PDB file of C-alpha atoms in Angstrom:
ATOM      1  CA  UNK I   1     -20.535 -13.233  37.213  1.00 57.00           C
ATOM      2  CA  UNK I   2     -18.453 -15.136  34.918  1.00 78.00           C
ATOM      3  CA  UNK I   3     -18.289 -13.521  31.069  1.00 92.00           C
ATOM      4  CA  UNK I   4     -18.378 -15.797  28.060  1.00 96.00           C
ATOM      5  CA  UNK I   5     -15.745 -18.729  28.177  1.00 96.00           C
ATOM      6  CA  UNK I   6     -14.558 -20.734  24.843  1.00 97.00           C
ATOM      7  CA  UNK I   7     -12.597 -23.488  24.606  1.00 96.00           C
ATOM      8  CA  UNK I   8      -9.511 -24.901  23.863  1.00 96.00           C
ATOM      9  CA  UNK I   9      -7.767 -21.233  23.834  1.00 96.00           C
ATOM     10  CA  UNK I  10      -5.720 -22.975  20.862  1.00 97.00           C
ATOM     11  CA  UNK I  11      -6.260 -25.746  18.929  1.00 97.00           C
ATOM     12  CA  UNK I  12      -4.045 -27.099  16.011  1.00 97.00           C
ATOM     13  CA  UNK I  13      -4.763 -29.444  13.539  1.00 97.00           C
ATOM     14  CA  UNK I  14      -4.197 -30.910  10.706  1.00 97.00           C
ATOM     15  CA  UNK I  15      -6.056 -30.236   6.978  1.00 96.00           C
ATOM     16  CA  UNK I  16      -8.718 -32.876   6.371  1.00 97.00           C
ATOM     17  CA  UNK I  17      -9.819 -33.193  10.138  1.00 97.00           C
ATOM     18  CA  UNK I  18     -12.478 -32.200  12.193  1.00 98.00           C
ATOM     19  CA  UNK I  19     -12.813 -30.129  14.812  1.00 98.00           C
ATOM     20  CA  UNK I  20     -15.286 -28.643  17.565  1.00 98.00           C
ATOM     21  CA  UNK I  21     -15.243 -25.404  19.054  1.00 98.00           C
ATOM     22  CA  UNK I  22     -17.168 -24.863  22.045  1.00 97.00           C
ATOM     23  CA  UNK I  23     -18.553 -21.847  23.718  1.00 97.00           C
ATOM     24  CA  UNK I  24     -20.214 -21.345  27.555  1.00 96.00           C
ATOM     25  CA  UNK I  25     -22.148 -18.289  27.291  1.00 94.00           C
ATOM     26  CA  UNK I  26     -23.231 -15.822  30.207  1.00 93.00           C
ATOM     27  CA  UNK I  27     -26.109 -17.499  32.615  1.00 90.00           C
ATOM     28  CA  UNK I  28     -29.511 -16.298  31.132  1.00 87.00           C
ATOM     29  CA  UNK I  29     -28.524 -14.617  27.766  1.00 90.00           C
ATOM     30  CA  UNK I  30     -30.808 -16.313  25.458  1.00 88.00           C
ATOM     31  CA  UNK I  31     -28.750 -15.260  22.036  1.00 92.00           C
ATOM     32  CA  UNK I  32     -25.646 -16.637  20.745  1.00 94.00           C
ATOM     33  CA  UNK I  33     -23.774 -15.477  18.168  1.00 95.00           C
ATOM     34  CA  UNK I  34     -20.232 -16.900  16.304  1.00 97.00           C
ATOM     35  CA  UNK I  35     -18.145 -15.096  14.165  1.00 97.00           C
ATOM     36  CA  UNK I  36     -14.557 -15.398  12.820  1.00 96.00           C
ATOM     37  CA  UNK I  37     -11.527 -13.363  13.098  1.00 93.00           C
ATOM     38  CA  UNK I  38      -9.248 -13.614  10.272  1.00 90.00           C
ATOM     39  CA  UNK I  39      -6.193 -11.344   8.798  1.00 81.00           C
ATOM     40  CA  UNK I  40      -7.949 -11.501   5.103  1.00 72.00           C
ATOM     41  CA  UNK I  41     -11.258 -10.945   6.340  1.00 74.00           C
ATOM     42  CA  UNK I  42     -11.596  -9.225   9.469  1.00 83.00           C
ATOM     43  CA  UNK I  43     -14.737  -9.578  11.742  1.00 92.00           C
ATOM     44  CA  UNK I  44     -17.196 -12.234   9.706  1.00 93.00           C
ATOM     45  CA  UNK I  45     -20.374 -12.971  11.759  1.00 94.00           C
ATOM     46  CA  UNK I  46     -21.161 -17.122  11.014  1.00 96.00           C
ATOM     47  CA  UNK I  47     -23.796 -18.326  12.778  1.00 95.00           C
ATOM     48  CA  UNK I  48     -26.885 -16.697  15.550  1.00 93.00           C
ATOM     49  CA  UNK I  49     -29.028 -18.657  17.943  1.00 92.00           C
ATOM     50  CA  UNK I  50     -31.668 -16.944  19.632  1.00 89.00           C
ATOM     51  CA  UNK I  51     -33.910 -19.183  22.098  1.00 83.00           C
ATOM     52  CA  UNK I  52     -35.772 -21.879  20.359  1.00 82.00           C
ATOM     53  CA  UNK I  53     -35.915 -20.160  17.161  1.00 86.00           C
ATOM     54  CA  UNK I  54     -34.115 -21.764  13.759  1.00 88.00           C
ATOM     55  CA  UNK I  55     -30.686 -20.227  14.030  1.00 90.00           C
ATOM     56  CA  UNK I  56     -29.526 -17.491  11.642  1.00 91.00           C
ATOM     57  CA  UNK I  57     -26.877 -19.605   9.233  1.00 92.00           C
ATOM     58  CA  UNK I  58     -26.487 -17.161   7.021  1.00 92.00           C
ATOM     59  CA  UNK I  59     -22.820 -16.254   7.756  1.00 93.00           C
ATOM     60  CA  UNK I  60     -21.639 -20.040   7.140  1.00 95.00           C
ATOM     61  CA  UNK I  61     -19.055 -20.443   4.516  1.00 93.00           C
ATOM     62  CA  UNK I  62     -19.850 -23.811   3.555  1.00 94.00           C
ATOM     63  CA  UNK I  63     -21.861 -26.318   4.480  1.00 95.00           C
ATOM     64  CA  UNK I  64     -18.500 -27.695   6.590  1.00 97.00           C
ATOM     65  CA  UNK I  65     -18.972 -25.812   9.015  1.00 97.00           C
ATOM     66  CA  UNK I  66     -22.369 -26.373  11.662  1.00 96.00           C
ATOM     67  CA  UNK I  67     -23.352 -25.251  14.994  1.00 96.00           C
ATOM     68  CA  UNK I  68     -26.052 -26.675  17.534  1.00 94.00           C
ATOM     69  CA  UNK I  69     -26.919 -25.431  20.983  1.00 93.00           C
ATOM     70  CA  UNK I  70     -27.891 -27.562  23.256  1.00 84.00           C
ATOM     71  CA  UNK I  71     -30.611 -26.372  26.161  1.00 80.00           C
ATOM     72  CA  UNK I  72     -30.316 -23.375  25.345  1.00 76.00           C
ATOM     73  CA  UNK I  73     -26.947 -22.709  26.561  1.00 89.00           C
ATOM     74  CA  UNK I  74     -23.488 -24.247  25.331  1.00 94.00           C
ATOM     75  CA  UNK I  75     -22.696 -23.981  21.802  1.00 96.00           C
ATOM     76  CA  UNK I  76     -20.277 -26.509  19.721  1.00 97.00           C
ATOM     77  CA  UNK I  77     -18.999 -24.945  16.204  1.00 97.00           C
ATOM     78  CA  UNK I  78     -17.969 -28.328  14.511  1.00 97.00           C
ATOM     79  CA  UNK I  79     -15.932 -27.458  11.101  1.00 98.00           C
ATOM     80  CA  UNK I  80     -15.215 -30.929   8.994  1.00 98.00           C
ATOM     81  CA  UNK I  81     -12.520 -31.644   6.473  1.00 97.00           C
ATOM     82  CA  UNK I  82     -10.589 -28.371   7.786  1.00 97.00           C
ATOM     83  CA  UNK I  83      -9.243 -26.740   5.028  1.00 96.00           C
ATOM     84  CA  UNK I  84      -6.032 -23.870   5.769  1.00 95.00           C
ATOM     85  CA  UNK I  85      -8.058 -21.175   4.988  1.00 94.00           C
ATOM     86  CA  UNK I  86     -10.067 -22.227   7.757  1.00 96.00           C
ATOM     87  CA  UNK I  87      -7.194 -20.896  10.224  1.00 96.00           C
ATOM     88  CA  UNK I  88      -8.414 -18.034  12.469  1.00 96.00           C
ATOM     89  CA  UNK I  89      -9.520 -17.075  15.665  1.00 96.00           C
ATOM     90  CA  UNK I  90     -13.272 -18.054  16.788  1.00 97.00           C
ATOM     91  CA  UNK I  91     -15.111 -15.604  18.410  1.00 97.00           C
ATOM     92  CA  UNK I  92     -18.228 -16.504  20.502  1.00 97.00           C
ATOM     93  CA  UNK I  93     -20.600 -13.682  21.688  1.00 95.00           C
ATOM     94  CA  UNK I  94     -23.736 -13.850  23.812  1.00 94.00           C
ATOM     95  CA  UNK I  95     -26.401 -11.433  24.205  1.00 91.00           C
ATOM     96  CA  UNK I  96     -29.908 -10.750  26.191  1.00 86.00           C
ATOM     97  CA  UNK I  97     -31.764  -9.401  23.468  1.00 73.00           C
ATOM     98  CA  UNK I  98     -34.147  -6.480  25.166  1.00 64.00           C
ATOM     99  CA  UNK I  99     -36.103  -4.055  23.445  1.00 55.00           C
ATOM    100  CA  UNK I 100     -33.489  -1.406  24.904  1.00 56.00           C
ATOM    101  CA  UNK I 101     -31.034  -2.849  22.912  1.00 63.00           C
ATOM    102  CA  UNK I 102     -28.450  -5.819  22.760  1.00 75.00           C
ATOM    103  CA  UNK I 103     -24.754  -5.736  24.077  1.00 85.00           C
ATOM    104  CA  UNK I 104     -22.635  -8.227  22.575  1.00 90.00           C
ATOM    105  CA  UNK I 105     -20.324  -9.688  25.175  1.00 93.00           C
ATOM    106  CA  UNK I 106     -17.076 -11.350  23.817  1.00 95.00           C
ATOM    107  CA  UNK I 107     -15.746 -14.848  24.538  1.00 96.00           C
ATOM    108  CA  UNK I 108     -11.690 -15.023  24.508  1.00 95.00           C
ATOM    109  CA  UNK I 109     -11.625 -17.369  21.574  1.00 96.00           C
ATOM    110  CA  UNK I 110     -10.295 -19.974  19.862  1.00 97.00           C
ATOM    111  CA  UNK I 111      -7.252 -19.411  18.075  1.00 96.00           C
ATOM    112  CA  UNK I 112      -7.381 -22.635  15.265  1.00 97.00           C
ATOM    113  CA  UNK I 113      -4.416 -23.332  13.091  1.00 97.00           C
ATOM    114  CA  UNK I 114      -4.829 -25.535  10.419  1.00 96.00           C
ATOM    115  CA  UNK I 115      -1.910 -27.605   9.023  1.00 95.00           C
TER     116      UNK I 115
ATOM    117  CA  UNK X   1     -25.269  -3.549   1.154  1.00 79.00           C
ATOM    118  CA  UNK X   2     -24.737  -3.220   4.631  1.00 87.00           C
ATOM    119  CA  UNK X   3     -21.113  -2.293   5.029  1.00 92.00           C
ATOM    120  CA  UNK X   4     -18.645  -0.324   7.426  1.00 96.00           C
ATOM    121  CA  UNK X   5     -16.005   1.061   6.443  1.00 96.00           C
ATOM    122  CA  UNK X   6     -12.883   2.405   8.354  1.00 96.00           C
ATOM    123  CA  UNK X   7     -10.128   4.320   5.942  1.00 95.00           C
ATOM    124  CA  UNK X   8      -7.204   3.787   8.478  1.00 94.00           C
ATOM    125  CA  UNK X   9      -5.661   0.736   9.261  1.00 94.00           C
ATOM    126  CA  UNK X  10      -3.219   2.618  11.395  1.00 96.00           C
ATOM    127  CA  UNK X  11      -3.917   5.655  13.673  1.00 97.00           C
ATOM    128  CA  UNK X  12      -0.692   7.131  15.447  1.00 97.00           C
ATOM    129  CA  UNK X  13      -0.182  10.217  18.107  1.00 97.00           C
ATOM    130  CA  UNK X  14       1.398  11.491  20.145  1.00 97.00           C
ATOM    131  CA  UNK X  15       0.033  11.792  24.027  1.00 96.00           C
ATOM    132  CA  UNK X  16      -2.353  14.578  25.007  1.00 97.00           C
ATOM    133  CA  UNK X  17      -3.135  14.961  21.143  1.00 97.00           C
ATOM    134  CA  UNK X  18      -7.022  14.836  20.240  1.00 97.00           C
ATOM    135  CA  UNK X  19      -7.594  11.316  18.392  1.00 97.00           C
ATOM    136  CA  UNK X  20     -10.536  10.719  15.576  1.00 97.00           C
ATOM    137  CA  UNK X  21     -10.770   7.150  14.483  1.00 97.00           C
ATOM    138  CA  UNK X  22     -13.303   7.181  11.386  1.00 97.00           C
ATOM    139  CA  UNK X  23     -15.779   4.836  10.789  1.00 97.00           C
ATOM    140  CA  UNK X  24     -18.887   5.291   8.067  1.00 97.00           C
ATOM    141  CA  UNK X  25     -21.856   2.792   7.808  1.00 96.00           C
ATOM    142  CA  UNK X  26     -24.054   1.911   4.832  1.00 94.00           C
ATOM    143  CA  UNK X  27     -27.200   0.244   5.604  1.00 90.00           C
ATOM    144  CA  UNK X  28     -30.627   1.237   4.538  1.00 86.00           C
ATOM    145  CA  UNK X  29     -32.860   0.914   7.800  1.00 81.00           C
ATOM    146  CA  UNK X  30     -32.203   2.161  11.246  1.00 83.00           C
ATOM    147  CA  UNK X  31     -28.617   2.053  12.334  1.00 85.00           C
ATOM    148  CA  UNK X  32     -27.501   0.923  15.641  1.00 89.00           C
ATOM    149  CA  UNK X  33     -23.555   1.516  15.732  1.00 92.00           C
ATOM    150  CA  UNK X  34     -21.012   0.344  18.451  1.00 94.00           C
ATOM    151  CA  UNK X  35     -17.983   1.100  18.660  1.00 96.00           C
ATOM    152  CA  UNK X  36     -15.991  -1.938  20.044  1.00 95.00           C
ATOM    153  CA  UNK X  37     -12.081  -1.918  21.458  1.00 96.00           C
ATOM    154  CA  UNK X  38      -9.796  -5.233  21.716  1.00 94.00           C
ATOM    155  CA  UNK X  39      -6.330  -4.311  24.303  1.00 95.00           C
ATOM    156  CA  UNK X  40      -3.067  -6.114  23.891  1.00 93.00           C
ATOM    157  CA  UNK X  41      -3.914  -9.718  24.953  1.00 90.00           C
ATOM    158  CA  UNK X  42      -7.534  -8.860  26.058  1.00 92.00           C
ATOM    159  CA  UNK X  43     -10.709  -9.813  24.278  1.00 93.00           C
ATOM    160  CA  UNK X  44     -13.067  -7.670  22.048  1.00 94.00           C
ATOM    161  CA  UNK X  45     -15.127  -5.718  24.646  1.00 93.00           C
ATOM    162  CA  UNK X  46     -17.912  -2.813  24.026  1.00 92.00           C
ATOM    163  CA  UNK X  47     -16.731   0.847  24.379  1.00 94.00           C
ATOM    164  CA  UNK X  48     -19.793   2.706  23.197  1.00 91.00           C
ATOM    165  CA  UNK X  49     -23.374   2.465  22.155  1.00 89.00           C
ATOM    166  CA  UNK X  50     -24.616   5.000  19.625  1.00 84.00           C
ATOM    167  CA  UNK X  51     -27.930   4.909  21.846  1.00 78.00           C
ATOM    168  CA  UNK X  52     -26.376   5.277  24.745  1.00 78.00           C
ATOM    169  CA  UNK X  53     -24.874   8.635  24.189  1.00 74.00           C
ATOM    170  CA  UNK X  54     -22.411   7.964  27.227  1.00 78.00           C
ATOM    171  CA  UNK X  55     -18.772   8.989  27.233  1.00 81.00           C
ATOM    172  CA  UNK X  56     -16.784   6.030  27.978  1.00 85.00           C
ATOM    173  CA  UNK X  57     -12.890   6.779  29.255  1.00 90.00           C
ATOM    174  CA  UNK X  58     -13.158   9.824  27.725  1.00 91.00           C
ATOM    175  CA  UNK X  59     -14.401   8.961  24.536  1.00 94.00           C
ATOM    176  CA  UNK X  60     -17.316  10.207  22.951  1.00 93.00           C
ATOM    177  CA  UNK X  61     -19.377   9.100  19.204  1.00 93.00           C
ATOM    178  CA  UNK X  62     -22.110  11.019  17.669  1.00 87.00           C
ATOM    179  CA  UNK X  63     -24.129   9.307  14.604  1.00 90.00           C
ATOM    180  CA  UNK X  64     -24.179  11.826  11.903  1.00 90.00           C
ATOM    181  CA  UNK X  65     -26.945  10.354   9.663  1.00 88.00           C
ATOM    182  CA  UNK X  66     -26.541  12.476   6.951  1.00 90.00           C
ATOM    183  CA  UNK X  67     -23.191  11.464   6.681  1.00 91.00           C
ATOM    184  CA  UNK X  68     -23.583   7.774   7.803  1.00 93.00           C
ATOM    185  CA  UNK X  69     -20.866   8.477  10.198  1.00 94.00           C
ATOM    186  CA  UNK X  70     -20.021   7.460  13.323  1.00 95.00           C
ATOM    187  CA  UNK X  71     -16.606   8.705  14.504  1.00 96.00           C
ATOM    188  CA  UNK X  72     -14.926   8.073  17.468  1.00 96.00           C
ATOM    189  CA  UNK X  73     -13.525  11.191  19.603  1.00 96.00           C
ATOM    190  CA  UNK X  74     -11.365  11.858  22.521  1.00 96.00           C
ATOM    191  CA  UNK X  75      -9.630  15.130  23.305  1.00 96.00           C
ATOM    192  CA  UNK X  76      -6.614  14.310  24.780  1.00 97.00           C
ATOM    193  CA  UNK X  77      -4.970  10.657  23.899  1.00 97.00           C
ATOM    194  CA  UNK X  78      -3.236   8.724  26.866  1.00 97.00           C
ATOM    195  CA  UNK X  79      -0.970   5.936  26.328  1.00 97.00           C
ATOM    196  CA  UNK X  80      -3.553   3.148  27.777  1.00 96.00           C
ATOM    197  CA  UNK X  81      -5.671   4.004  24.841  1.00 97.00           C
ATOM    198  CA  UNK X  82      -3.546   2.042  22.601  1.00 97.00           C
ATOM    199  CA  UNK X  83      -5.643  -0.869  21.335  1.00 97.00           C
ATOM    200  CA  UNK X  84      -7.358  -1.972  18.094  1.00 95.00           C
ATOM    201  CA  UNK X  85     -10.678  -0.301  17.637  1.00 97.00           C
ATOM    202  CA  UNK X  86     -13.834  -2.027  15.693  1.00 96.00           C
ATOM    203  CA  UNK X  87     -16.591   0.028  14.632  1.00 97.00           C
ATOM    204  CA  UNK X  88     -19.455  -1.916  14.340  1.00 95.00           C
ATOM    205  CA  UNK X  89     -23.205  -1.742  12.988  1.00 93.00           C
ATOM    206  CA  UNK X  90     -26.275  -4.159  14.210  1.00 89.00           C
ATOM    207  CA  UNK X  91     -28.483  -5.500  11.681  1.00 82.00           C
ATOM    208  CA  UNK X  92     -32.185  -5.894  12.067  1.00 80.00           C
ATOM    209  CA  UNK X  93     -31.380  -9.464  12.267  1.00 76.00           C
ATOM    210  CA  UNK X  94     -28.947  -8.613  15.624  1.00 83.00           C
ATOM    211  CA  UNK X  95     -25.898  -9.807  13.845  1.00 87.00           C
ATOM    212  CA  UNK X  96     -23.093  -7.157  13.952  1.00 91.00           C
ATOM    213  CA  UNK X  97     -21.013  -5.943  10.738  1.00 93.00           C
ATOM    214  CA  UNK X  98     -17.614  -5.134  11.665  1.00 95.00           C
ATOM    215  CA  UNK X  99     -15.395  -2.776  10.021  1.00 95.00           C
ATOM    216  CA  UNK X 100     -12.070  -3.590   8.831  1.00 94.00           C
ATOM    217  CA  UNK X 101     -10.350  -2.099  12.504  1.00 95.00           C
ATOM    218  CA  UNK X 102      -8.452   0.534  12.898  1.00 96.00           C
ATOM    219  CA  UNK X 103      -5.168   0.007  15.689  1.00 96.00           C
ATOM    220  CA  UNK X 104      -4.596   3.340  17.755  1.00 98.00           C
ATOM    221  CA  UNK X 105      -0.986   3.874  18.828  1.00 98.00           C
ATOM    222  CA  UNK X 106      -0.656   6.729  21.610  1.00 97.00           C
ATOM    223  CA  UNK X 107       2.957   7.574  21.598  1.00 96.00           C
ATOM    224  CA  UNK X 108       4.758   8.742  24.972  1.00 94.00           C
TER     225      UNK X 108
END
């Protein structure tokens, strides 16, 4: 089946706008994770959604950045005011949390360049 | 603090050498390491599962808990394996801590 799928690939903009991110995981994982790739800060983990439960924010930077997913399934990472330091590549992951274990499976990403 | 740590930015060999990318974990409950791989162009995809125990493409990672360890191993290095490697570690909340990355260059 189809893997994780993000888009835009690339999206530019310029500092003080707004932007959403969004992210189609796989069919019937029930978690959902975001997390940023930058060249300061490596691998940050932002945001987790796991079924109906309250999401795990705790990875937010500020209170710019949100994330909602609706039905269970998409995801939209909105960041407002974008700020350069913002720039980075968005990484969605999606899981089917099991008592086995989890397996993370990687979107392509959004490469964002702020202005 | 829940951290991973990889010393080498930079890993470089020549083919057919043996290859050890390092990776060390500090966390305080049960560990559940992964060691992740991103290709030229390609996007970050799983490699190995400390509870797995599988070889993957020849490569093999034991979790040392006495040394909160988790090294990756392959005997003999081929010029495919060139990539950036992430060693990762799951938290009890399912989030995953990445180290810093480590980018293996096999040399012909």
């Amino acid at each position: 089946g189809a893997g994780v799928s993000q888009s835009p690939s690339n999206k530019v903009t310029e500092k003080g706008k707004d932007v959403e991110l969004r992210c189609d995981p796989i069919s019937g994982h029930t978690a959902l994770y975001w997390y940023r790739q930058s060249l300061g800060q490596g691998l940050e983990f932002l945001i987790y959604f796991q079924g109906n439960s309250a999401p795990d924010k705790s990875g937010l930077p500020s209170d710019r950045f949100s994330a909602e997913r609706t039905g269970g399934s998409v995801s939209t990472l909105t960041i407002q005011r974008t700020q350069q330091e913002d720039s980075a590549v968005y990484l969605c992951a999606s899981s089917l949390l099991s008592r086995s274990g989890d397996t993370q499976y990687f979107g392509p990403g959004t490469r964002l360049t702020v202005l | 603090a829940q951290r991973v740590t990889q010393p080498e930015k930079l890993l470089s060999v020549f083919k057919g050498a043996p290859v050890e990318l390092k990776c060390n974990y500090s966390y305080s409950g049960s560990p559940e390491l992964f060691w992740y791989v991103q290709y030229s162009r390609q996007r970050l995809q799983l490699l190995l599962r400390h509870i797995s125990r599988e070889s993957i493409k020849g490569f093999t990672a034991d979790l040392n808990k006495g040394e909160t360890s988790f090294h990756l191993k392959k005997p003999f290095a081929q010029e495919e394996d060139s990539a950036m490697y992430y060693c990762a570690l799951r938290t009890s909340s399912y989030k995953l801590i990445f180290g810093s990355g480590t980018r293996l260059l096999v040399r012909p």
